Each structure stands twice: as C-alpha cells, then as structure tokens.
Coordinates of C-alpha atoms in Angstrom, one line a residue:
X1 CA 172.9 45.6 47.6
X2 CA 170.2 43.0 47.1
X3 CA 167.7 43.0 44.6
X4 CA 164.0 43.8 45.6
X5 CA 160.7 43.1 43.9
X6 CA 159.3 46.1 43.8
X7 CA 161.5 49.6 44.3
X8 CA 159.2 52.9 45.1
X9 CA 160.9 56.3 44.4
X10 CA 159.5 58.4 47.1
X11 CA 157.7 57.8 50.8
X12 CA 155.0 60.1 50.6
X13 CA 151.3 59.5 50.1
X14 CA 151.8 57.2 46.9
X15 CA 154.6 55.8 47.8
X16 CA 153.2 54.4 50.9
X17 CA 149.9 53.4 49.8
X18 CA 151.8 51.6 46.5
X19 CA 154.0 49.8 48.7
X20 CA 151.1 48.3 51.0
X21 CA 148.9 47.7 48.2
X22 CA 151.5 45.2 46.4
X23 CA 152.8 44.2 49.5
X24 CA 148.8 43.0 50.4
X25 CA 149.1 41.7 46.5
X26 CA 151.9 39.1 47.3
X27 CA 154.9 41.4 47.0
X28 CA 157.6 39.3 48.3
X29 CA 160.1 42.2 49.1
X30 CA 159.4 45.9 48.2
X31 CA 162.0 48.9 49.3
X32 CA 161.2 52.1 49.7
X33 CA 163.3 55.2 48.9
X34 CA 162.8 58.7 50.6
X35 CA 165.2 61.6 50.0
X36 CA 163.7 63.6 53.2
X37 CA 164.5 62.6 56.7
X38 CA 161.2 61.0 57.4
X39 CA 158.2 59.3 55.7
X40 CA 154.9 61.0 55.0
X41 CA 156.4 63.4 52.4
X42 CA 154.5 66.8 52.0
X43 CA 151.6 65.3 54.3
X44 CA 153.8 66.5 57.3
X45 CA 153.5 70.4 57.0
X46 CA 150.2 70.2 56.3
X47 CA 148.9 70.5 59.9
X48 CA 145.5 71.8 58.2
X49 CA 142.5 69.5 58.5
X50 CA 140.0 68.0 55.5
X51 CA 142.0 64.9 54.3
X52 CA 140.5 61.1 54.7
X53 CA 137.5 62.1 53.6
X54 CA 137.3 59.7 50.9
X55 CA 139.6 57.3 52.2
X56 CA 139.0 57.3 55.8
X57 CA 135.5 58.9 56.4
X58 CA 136.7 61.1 58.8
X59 CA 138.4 64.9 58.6
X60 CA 142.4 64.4 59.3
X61 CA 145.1 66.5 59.6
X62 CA 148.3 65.9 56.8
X63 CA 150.2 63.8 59.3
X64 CA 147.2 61.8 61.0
X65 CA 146.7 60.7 57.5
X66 CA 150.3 59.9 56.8
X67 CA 150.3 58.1 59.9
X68 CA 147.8 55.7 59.3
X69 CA 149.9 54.6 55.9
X70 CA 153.1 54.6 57.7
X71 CA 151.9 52.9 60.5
X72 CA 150.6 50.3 58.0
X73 CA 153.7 50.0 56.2
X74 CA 155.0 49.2 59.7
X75 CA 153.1 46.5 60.7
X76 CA 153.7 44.5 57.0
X77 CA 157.5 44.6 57.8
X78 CA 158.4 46.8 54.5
X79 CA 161.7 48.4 53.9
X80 CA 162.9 51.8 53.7
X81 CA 165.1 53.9 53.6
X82 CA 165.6 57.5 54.4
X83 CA 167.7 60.3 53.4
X84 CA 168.4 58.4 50.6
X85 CA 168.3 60.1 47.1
X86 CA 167.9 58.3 43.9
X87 CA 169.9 59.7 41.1
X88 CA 169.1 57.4 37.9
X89 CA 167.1 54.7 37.3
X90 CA 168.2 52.4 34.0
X91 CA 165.3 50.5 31.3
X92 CA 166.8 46.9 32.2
X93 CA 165.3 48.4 36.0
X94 CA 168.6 49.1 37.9
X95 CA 168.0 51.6 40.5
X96 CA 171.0 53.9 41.5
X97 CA 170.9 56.4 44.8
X98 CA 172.7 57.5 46.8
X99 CA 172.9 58.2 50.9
X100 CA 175.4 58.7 54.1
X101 CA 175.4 55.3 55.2
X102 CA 175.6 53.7 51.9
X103 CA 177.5 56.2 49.5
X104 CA 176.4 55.3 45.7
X105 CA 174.7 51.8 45.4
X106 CA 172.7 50.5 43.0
X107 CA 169.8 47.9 43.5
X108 CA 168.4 45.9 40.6
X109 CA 164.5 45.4 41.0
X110 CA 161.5 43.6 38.7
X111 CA 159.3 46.8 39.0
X112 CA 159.9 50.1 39.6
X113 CA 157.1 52.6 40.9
X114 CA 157.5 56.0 40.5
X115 CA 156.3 58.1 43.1
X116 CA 158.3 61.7 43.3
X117 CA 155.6 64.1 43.9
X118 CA 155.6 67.6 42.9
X119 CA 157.9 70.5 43.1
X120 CA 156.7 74.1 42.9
X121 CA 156.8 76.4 40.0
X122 CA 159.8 79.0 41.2
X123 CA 159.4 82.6 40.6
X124 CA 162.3 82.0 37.9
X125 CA 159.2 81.0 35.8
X126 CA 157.3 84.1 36.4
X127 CA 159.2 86.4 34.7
X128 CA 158.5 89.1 37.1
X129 CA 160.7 92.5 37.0
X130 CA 162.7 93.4 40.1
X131 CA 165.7 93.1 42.4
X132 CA 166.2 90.2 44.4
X133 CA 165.2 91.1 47.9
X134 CA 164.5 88.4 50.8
X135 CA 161.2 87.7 51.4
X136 CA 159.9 86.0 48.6
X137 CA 158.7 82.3 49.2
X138 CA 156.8 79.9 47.9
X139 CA 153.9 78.9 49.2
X140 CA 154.8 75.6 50.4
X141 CA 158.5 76.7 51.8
X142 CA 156.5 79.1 54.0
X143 CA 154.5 76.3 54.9
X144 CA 157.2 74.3 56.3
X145 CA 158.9 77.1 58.0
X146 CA 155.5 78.2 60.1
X147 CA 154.4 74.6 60.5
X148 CA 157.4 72.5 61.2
X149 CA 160.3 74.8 62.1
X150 CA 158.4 77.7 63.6
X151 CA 159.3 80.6 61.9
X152 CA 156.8 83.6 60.6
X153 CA 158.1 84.4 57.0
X154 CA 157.0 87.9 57.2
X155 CA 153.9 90.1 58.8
X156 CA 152.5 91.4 55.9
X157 CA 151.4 89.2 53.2
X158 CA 150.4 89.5 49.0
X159 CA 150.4 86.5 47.5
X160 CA 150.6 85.7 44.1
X161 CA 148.1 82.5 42.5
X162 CA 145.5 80.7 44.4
X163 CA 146.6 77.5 44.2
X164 CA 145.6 75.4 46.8
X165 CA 148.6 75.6 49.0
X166 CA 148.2 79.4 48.4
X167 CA 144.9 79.6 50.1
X168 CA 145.5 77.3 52.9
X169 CA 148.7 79.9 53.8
X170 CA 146.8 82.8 53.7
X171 CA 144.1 81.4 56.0
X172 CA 147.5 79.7 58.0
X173 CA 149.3 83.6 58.3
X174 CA 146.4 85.4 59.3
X175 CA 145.9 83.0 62.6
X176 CA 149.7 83.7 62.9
X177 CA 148.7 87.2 63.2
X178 CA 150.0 88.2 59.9
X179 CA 148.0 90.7 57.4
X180 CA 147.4 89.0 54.1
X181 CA 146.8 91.9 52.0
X182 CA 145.4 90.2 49.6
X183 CA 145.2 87.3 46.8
X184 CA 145.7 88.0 43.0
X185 CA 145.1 85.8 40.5
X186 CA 146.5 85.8 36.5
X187 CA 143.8 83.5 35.6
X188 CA 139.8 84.7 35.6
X189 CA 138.9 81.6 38.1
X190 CA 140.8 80.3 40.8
X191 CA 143.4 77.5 40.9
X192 CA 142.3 76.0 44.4
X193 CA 139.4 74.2 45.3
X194 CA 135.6 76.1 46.2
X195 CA 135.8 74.9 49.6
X196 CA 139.3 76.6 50.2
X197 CA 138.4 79.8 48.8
X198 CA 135.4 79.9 51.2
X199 CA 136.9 79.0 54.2
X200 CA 140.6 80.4 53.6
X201 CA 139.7 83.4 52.0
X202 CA 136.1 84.2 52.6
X203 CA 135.6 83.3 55.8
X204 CA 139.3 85.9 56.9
X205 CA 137.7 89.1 54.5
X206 CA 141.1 88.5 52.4
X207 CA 140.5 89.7 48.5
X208 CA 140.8 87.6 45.6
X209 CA 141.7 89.3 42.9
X210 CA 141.3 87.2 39.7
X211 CA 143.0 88.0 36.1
X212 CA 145.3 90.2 37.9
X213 CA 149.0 89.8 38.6
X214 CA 152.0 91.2 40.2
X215 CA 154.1 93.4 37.5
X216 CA 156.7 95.0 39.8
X217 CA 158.8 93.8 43.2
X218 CA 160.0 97.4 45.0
X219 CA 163.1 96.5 47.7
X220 CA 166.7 95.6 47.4
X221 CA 167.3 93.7 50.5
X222 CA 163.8 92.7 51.8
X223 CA 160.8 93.3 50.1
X224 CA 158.5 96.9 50.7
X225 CA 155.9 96.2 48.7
X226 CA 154.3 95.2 45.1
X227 CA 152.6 96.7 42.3
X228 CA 149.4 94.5 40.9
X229 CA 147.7 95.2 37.8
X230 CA 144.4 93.9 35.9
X231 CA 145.4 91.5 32.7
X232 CA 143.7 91.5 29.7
X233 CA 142.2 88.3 27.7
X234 CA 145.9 88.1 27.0
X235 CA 147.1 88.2 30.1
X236 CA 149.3 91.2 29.4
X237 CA 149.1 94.1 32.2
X238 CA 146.1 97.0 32.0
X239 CA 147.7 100.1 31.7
X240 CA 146.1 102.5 33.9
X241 CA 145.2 99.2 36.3
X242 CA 148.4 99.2 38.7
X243 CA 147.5 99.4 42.8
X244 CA 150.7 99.2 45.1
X245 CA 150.4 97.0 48.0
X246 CA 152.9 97.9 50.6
X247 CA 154.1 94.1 52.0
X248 CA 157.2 92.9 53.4
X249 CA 156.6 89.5 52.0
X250 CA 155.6 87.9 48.5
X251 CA 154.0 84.3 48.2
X252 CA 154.3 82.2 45.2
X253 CA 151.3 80.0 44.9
X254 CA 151.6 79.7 40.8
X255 CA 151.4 75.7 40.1
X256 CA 152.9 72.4 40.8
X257 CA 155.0 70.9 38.1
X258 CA 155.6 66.7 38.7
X259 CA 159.2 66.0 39.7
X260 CA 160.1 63.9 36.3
X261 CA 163.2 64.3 35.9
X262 CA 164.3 60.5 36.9
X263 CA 161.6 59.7 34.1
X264 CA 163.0 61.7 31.5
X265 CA 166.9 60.0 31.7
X266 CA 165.2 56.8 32.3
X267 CA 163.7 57.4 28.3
X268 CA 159.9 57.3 29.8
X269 CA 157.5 58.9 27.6
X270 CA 155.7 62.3 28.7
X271 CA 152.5 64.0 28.6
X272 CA 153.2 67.5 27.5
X273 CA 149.6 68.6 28.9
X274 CA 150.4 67.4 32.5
X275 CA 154.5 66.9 32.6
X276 CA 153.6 63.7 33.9
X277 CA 154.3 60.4 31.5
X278 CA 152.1 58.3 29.5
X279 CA 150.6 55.2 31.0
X280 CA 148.0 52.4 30.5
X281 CA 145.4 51.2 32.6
X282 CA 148.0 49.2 34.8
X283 CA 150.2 52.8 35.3
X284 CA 152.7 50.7 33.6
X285 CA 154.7 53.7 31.6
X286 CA 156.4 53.5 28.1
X287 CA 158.8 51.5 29.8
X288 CA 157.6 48.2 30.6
X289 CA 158.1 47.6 34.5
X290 CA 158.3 51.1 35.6
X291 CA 154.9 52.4 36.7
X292 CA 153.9 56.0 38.3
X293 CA 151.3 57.2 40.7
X294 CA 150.4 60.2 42.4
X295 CA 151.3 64.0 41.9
X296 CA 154.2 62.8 39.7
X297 CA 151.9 61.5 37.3
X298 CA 149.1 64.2 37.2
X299 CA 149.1 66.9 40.0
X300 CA 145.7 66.1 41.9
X301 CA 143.5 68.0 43.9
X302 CA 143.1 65.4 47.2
X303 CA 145.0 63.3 48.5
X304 CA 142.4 60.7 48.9
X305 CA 142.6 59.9 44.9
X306 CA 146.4 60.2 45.3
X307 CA 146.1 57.2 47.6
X308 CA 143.7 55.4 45.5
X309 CA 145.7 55.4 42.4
X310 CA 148.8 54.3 44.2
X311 CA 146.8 51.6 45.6
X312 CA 145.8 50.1 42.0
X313 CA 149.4 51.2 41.1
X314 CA 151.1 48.9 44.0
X315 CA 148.6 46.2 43.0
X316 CA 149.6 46.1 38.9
X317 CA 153.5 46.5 39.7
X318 CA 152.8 43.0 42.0
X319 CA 151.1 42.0 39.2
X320 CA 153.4 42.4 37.0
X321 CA 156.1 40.8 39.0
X322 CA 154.5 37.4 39.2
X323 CA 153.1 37.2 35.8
X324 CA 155.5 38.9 33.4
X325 CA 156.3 36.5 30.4
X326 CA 157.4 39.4 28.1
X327 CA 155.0 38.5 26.2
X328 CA 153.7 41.5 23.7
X329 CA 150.2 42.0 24.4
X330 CA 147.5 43.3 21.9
X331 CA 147.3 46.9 20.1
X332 CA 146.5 49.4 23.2
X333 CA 143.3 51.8 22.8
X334 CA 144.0 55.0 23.0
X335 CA 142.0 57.4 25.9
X336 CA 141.8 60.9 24.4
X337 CA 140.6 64.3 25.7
X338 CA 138.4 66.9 23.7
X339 CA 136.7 69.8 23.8
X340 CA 137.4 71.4 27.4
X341 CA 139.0 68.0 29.0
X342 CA 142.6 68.7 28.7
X343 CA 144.0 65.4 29.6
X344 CA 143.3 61.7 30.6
X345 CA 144.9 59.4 32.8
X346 CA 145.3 56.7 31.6
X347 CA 146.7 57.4 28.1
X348 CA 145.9 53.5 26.6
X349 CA 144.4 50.8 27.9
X350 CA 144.4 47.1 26.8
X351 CA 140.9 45.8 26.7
X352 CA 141.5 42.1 27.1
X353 CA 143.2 43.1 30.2
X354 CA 140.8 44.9 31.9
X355 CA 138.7 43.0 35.1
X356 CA 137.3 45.2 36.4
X357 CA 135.4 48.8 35.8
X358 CA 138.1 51.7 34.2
X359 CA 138.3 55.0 36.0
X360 CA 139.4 58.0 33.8
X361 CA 140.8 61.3 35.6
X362 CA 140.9 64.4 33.8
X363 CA 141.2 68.2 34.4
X364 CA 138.9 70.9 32.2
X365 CA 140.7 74.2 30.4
X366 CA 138.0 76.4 32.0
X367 CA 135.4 76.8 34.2
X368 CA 131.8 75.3 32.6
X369 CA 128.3 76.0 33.8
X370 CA 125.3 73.8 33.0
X371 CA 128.0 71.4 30.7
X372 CA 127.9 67.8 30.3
X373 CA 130.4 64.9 30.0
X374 CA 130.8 62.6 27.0
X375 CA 132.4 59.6 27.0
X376 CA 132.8 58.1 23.7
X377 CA 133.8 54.7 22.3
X378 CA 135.0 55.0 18.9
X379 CA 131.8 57.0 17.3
X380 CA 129.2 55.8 20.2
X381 CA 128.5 57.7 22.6
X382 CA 127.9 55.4 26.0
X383 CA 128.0 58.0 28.8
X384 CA 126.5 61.7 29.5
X385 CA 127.1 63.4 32.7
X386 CA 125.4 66.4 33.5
X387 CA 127.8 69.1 35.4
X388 CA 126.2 72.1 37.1
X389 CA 129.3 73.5 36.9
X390 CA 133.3 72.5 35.9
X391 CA 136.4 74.2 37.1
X392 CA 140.3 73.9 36.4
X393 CA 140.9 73.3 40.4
X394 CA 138.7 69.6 40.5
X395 CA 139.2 67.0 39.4
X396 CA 137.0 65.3 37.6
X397 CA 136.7 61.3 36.7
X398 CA 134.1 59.1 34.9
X399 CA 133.9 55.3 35.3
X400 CA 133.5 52.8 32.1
X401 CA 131.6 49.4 33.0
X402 CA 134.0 46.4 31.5
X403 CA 131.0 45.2 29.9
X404 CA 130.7 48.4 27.3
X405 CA 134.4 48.7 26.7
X406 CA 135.1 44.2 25.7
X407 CA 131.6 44.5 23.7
X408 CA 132.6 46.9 21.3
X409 CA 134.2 44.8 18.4
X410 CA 137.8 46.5 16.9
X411 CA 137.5 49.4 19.4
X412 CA 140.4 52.0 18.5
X413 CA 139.9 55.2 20.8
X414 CA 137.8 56.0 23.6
X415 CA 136.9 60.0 23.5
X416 CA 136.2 62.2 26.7
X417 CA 134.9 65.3 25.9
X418 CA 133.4 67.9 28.0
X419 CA 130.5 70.5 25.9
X420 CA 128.6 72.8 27.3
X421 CA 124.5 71.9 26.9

C-alpha cells in the first residue's frame, strides 16, 4: 500500500469534515477508512430533522447533512475506502486494516486522525435481572431497523434512559403506530436535549419518568412486560415503588461510550471522565501525530460542533504534516474542570502556539439554575458567564481571547468552574 499524508479512522461526520478541512489546508493525499458499507456514519438512520443549524443555517435531515460533506469530499478528489476495518494502529503511525478486496494491509501515514464515533452502552452494563427474551434493543439498533431496513421492533414500547437517541425513537415509534408506554429515567434530569423532550415526548403525551428504572424483565422468549421502580438518592430501587408495564419490547437509551479501543493498543492517553483521550489545543493526543475529533473524543450533543471540531482537527493534522521538525515545544498549560464542570476539552494547550481565540467544551455533573461560569487563569479570574440554567444533556463552551491567555507571564493552569450565584 502507499503511504498517505493524512489517514482518518472513520467516514462519519468527523471524519469527513477532518478530511476536507486538511485537504482545504494543503493536504497533499489524505485516505479515508470506513468499516460500514457507505460514508455518512450514524448520520444515515437519522431520517429525523434539526441538524445544520449551526453549520448550515438551515433544518436538515441526518443524511442531507452527510451529503453535503460527502459530496464535498467528492468534489476535492479524496480517497476512501469502504468496508474496510482498521484493526491497530502503531506510535511510529503505521496503520493496519483490513477488507475483502485487500485482505490485511498496512499503510504508513504522517498523521493519523482519529475519528470512530460512539458505540452504545449494552444492557450487559445495566445489570438488570431477567431471562434473555428477544425484544430488547438499543435505541439506535431499533433506529436502523425502522429507518433503513424497515422493520417495527415491536408494538408496544418502555424504554429505558432518555438519551437523545431514546427520545427521538419514542417520538419515531409512535408515528409507526407503536404505543410507547412510557420513558423512565435513573437519573433526576434527563440525558437528552430540552428541545427533544418537548417535541419527542411532550408534544406525543408519553411519560418521563425521572430517578426511576427498570428492576425486573418478565418473558423467556420475547419480552411481556417490565417492572419500573422509583430510586433513591442512591439510585437503589424504592421498595413499595414497583409499577408493571406490560410491553413486548425494551429500549436501551442509557449512554454513549467513545469507541477507543484503537486508542488504547496504540498507548494514547485517556480521560477517565469522558473515555475519550487527552489532547491539546491542536487535538494532537499523547501520541504526537495522532489527533481525535468528534464523539470519539467527547460524546457531544449536535452534530454541528462535531463538525467544527473535526474541521480545526483536519486543519492541525495538515499542520502538522508540513511543519513537524520534532522539535519539543514548551511546558503545556493545563485546562482543568471544577466545581460542577466535569471535563474540558482540550486537556493542555501551548500558549506560544495559539493564533487564534481557544474554545473550551465541557459537560456539568447536574443540572444548575441561576449559576455562573468561571474561567480562570492561574488565580485571575478573566471570564463570568451568567447561566439561567445548566444541564448534563448541553453542552456548554466558553471562548478565551489570545490576548488574555499570551499576557499572562508563567501561566500554569487555566480553571473552569461552574458555581451557582
């Protein structure tokens, strides 16, 4: 195989807007590599409208807005290829997958972007008592059978988390002419964003039932139904609290967890907080010349900022590419979270480096009313956002001026906190 520039794990959202951004950048030859049968990753099966906002101005379907990347892609001549999965990826930047055509092959590159996406949490992870009857799906497997193999996984529906996928399938099985009997929720706010509770849930009369969850699965061969309970501040079951809902199907809409396992054997350094690895302003990892975007990075909430990251990701890998001495550059700040900010992304950045304004995503642990956002720079406090309200399904990001961060002499750590007022 030849060598490339620039390889991207993955042909969804980031992968695709990575690739055109360092193409744009002066990429001379960037590969993509997609273990599905087609580009546009999860994009296709979400048939559902409300993406390009950001990006495009416009309300989109999941594949209109794939199309416009892949279409792009198109017209600037970059590689791919499909069913192709990568199986290891080596710190001297070797990648090695694997396809039909091809067998095992390996394809040495100067950058590597990591763009996997997201896999599901399984009901494996739930810890849920009961046989093992048909009719339990995730969210998004039930997504892709109604949307893009037409199938109906079942007529009467409980599902279990409100993750955003969750939502958007209980609104999607109720136009199916399925019953959704209802929504429950472990946590005491909702995993999904405001706008999908309203117009998924509200807007059908379907229950959301937060700090509850299911404790029991009745049925052998398919499933009959489900016992739900309230949860305590320990999320351990309320005696006394059980309700059986008689269903013949059980949604899993309990979390995302980014697909890292190529990271992991590669030796990249992870965030514990978000399963996603460590990276600098550039979304250059531990690993110098492997960078990651997207969902495999930090799961995110649109995928408008999905495409924006990639875009600054494509752009540094180019970067990087053209102007790597191997050089070791100065001491990295560190970006820290505190009070209700979990996480940060980025986890350091280099301050001499920076040209234009930083951008710092990060999640909160609960929801906050009437709170405020702090950004510190070592003790000083340059920034202070007023929130009217701060939940676990948003995203949230503030944006440093260049000017504050190269004026501040010896600066070691820059602080984001969230407190209430």
């Amino acid at each position: 195989m030849k060598s490339y520039d620039i390889v991207i794990v993955g042909g969804g959202p980031a992968g695709l807007a990575a690739a055109i951004s360092a193409t744009n950048a002066g990429c001379g030859s960037c590969l993509i590599l997609e273990r599905d049968r087609e580009l546009g990753g999860i994009l296709n099966q979400c048939i559902h409208n409300g993406f390009g906002l950001h990006t495009f101005k416009e309300e989109l379907t999941g594949p209109e807005y794939a199309s416009r990347y892949i279409e792009r892609a198109m017209e600037l001549g970059i590689e791919y290829r499909l069913g192709t999965m990568v199986i290891d990826i080596s710190k001297d930047l070797v990648v090695t997958a694997i396809n039909r055509e091809d067998g095992c092959f390996t394809i040495p590159a100067k950058a590597v972007i990591l763009a996997m996406g997201c896999r599901e949490r399984p009901r494996g992870a739930l810890n849920i008592p009961g046989y093992r009857p048909a009719g339990i799906f995730s969210a998004g497997t039930a997504q892709r059978l109604v949307n893009m193999e037409g199938y109906l996984p079942g007529k009467k529906i409980v599902i279990l988390g409100s993750g955003d996928i969750g939502l958007i399938m209980a609104r999607r099985m109720t136009l199916e002419g399925a019953s959704v009997e209802c929504v429950a929720e472990l946590m005491p706010y909702s995993g999904g964003l405001k706008r999908n509770i309203v117009q998924c849930l509200d807007d059908y009369g379907i229950p959301l039932l937060l700090s509850h969850t299911v404790t029991d699965i009745a049925g052998r061969d398919r499933v009959e139904g489900v016992t739900i309970a309230q949860v305590d501040e320990h999320m351990k079951p309320v005696a006394g609290t059980e309700v059986y809902y008689e269903c013949d199907t059980l949604m899993l809409s309990t979390g995302l967890i980014p697909e890292n396992e190529l990271s992991r054997a590669a030796g990249v350094e992870m965030n514990p907080v978000t399963n996603g690895p460590l990276v600098s302003e550039t979304f250059e990892t531990s690993i110098p010349g492997i960078f990651a975007c997207g969902n495999v990075l930090h799961v995110h909430d649109l995928v408008d900022f999905v495409s924006e990251e990639a875009q600054s990701a494509g752009r540094y890998a180019a970067e990087h590419v053209r102007h790597n001495t191997g050089e070791k550059t100065a001491e990295p700040v560190t970006v820290s979270a505190h009070g209700g900010a979990r996480y940060t992304v980025p986890n350091t950045v280099n301050v001499k480096k920076i040209n234009a304004p930083l951008t710092i995503r990060f999640r909160v642990d609960n929801v906050y009313k009437d709170a405020g956002i702090d950004v510190y720079l070592d003790d000083e406090r340059v920034l202070h956002l007023k929130k009217r309200i701060l939940a676990p399904g948003e995203m949230e990001q503030v944006t440093l001026r260049k000017e504050w961060l190269q004026s501040k002499q010896d600066l070691r750590n820059i602080r984001v906190c969230v407190e209430r007022e």
